[in-house]
Amino acid sequence: MSENPQQEETRSHQPASTQPAATSSSAEKPRGGTAIAPQVVQKITGLAAREVSGIHAMGGGASRAFGAVRERVPGAGTAQTAGVRVEVGEKQAAIDLDVIAEYGAPIVDLTRTVRRNVISAVQQMAGLEVIEVNIAVNDVHVPSEGNGEQQSAAPSRVE
């Protein structure tokens, strides 16, 4: 007999499992694996970041220059992934972004919105936990007011 009669009584009132152990454990086992390539997470991230109003472009100066060259090569366009670096594991992703903000956009609010949008998109589409999104604002785009007017007002050098 047990030293504690209440423990014995509690055990005797627990219902027996109606499912065999093999059935319940096989239902919990996956039927295969899913691997998500880093390029997929990069593309999701780039598109999600560009959806946010106030983002002018992605990437720093050098990456944008190389991106412009790559876009001209057929089949090598990487516009969606410019300025995006990711580390992808089985269950988690870490993301680094380089962005250029529009002049007048509140940068703190802008980066908060980009971060939230990227995390939501990656978690929803790829099922990965996003552990961090680091955002570097490398430049502010100032619309060039008057460029078109100056060009039309300047005399043409050719006829």
Short mmCIF file of C-alpha atoms in Angstrom, two decimals:
data_model
loop_
_atom_site.label_atom_id
_atom_site.label_comp_id
_atom_site.label_asym_id
_atom_site.label_seq_id
_atom_site.Cartn_x
_atom_site.Cartn_y
_atom_site.Cartn_z
CA MET A 1 0.00 0.00 0.00
CA SER A 2 1.04 3.61 -0.56
CA GLU A 3 2.00 5.91 2.25
CA ASN A 4 -0.33 8.63 0.94
CA PRO A 5 -3.90 7.32 0.41
CA GLN A 6 -4.98 10.48 -1.46
CA GLN A 7 -2.35 9.88 -4.16
CA GLU A 8 -3.56 6.33 -4.67
CA GLU A 9 -7.18 7.50 -4.85
CA THR A 10 -6.32 10.19 -7.42
CA ARG A 11 -4.55 7.68 -9.62
CA SER A 12 -7.44 5.25 -9.53
CA HIS A 13 -9.92 7.89 -10.74
CA GLN A 14 -7.93 8.90 -13.84
CA PRO A 15 -9.56 7.57 -17.02
CA ALA A 16 -7.57 5.20 -19.17
CA SER A 17 -6.47 6.45 -22.57
CA THR A 18 -8.79 5.30 -25.35
CA GLN A 19 -6.12 5.60 -28.06
CA PRO A 20 -3.21 3.22 -28.39
CA ALA A 21 0.17 4.80 -27.67
CA ALA A 22 1.45 4.10 -31.21
CA THR A 23 -1.42 6.04 -32.79
CA SER A 24 -0.97 9.16 -30.69
CA SER A 25 2.80 9.27 -31.18
CA SER A 26 2.57 8.74 -34.94
CA ALA A 27 0.14 11.66 -35.20
CA GLU A 28 2.75 13.92 -33.60
CA LYS A 29 5.58 12.89 -35.94
CA PRO A 30 6.12 15.00 -39.07
CA ARG A 31 5.74 13.26 -42.41
CA GLY A 32 8.67 15.04 -43.99
CA GLY A 33 10.74 18.18 -43.74
CA THR A 34 10.44 21.62 -45.23
CA ALA A 35 13.49 23.70 -46.04
CA ILE A 36 13.07 27.37 -46.85
CA ALA A 37 15.94 28.86 -48.85
CA PRO A 38 17.46 32.13 -47.67
CA GLN A 39 16.57 33.69 -51.04
CA VAL A 40 12.89 33.09 -50.30
CA VAL A 41 13.13 34.92 -46.98
CA GLN A 42 15.14 37.69 -48.67
CA LYS A 43 12.47 38.19 -51.32
CA ILE A 44 9.60 38.15 -48.80
CA THR A 45 11.51 40.66 -46.66
CA GLY A 46 12.35 42.99 -49.54
CA LEU A 47 8.78 43.07 -50.82
CA ALA A 48 7.35 43.58 -47.32
CA ALA A 49 9.75 46.47 -46.63
CA ARG A 50 8.94 48.17 -49.94
CA GLU A 51 5.20 48.05 -49.15
CA VAL A 52 5.73 50.64 -46.41
CA SER A 53 5.09 54.23 -47.42
CA GLY A 54 8.20 56.31 -46.82
CA ILE A 55 10.71 53.77 -48.14
CA HIS A 56 12.30 55.23 -51.27
CA ALA A 57 14.72 52.39 -52.08
CA MET A 58 16.55 49.46 -50.57
CA GLY A 59 20.30 49.08 -50.22
CA GLY A 60 23.28 51.33 -49.63
CA GLY A 61 25.22 53.15 -52.31
CA ALA A 62 27.42 50.22 -53.38
CA SER A 63 24.67 47.61 -53.28
CA ARG A 64 22.36 49.87 -55.31
CA ALA A 65 25.08 50.43 -57.92
CA PHE A 66 25.72 46.70 -58.25
CA GLY A 67 21.98 46.08 -58.27
CA ALA A 68 21.51 48.50 -61.16
CA VAL A 69 24.13 46.60 -63.17
CA ARG A 70 22.62 43.21 -62.28
CA GLU A 71 19.14 44.33 -63.32
CA ARG A 72 20.42 44.94 -66.85
CA VAL A 73 21.71 41.37 -67.14
CA PRO A 74 18.89 39.04 -68.25
CA GLY A 75 17.90 36.60 -65.52
CA ALA A 76 20.11 38.24 -62.90
CA GLY A 77 17.71 40.86 -61.56
CA THR A 78 17.73 41.08 -57.77
CA ALA A 79 15.60 44.17 -57.23
CA GLN A 80 13.51 42.46 -54.53
CA THR A 81 16.53 41.37 -52.50
CA ALA A 82 18.73 44.48 -52.76
CA GLY A 83 19.68 45.71 -49.31
CA VAL A 84 18.46 42.54 -47.59
CA ARG A 85 20.67 40.05 -45.75
CA VAL A 86 19.25 37.08 -43.86
CA GLU A 87 20.33 34.17 -41.73
CA VAL A 88 17.84 31.33 -41.86
CA GLY A 89 17.72 28.33 -39.56
CA GLU A 90 15.19 25.54 -39.27
CA LYS A 91 12.78 27.59 -37.15
CA GLN A 92 14.18 31.12 -36.97
CA ALA A 93 15.41 33.96 -39.15
CA ALA A 94 17.52 37.05 -38.47
CA ILE A 95 17.25 39.92 -40.93
CA ASP A 96 19.37 42.98 -41.76
CA LEU A 97 18.02 45.75 -44.01
CA ASP A 98 19.63 48.76 -45.67
CA VAL A 99 17.03 51.35 -46.65
CA ILE A 100 16.73 54.85 -48.03
CA ALA A 101 13.91 56.90 -46.55
CA GLU A 102 11.85 59.56 -48.28
CA TYR A 103 12.53 63.06 -47.01
CA GLY A 104 9.88 64.05 -44.48
CA ALA A 105 9.13 60.51 -43.30
CA PRO A 106 9.55 60.15 -39.52
CA ILE A 107 12.42 57.66 -39.50
CA VAL A 108 11.72 56.12 -36.08
CA ASP A 109 8.08 55.44 -37.01
CA LEU A 110 9.11 54.31 -40.48
CA THR A 111 11.57 51.71 -39.20
CA ARG A 112 9.07 50.50 -36.60
CA THR A 113 6.47 49.98 -39.34
CA VAL A 114 8.97 48.27 -41.66
CA ARG A 115 10.08 45.95 -38.84
CA ARG A 116 6.47 45.03 -37.98
CA ASN A 117 5.56 44.45 -41.65
CA VAL A 118 8.64 42.29 -42.31
CA ILE A 119 8.13 40.17 -39.19
CA SER A 120 4.47 39.62 -40.03
CA ALA A 121 5.17 38.67 -43.66
CA VAL A 122 8.02 36.26 -42.88
CA GLN A 123 6.16 34.58 -40.03
CA GLN A 124 2.96 34.27 -42.06
CA MET A 125 4.50 33.12 -45.34
CA ALA A 126 7.54 31.13 -44.21
CA GLY A 127 6.42 30.06 -40.74
CA LEU A 128 9.73 31.20 -39.26
CA GLU A 129 10.15 33.04 -35.98
CA VAL A 130 11.91 36.31 -36.74
CA ILE A 131 14.30 36.91 -33.87
CA GLU A 132 15.57 40.31 -35.04
CA VAL A 133 15.23 42.85 -37.82
CA ASN A 134 18.11 45.34 -37.90
CA ILE A 135 17.48 48.36 -40.10
CA ALA A 136 20.16 50.77 -41.28
CA VAL A 137 18.84 53.97 -42.83
CA ASN A 138 21.69 54.88 -45.17
CA ASP A 139 20.27 57.94 -46.88
CA VAL A 140 17.30 60.24 -47.24
CA HIS A 141 15.91 60.80 -50.72
CA VAL A 142 15.12 64.43 -51.45
CA PRO A 143 12.86 64.91 -54.46
CA SER A 144 14.69 67.04 -56.98
CA GLU A 145 12.21 69.82 -57.55
CA GLY A 146 13.06 71.87 -60.57
CA ASN A 147 15.32 69.38 -62.39
CA GLY A 148 12.82 69.07 -65.20
CA GLU A 149 12.34 72.85 -65.39
CA GLN A 150 16.08 73.55 -65.52
CA GLN A 151 16.58 71.08 -68.33
CA SER A 152 13.79 72.54 -70.45
CA ALA A 153 14.93 76.13 -69.79
CA ALA A 154 18.55 75.43 -70.77
CA PRO A 155 19.32 76.02 -74.44
CA SER A 156 19.79 72.88 -76.48
CA ARG A 157 23.27 72.21 -77.79
CA VAL A 158 22.00 70.23 -80.74
CA GLU A 159 19.29 70.81 -83.32
#
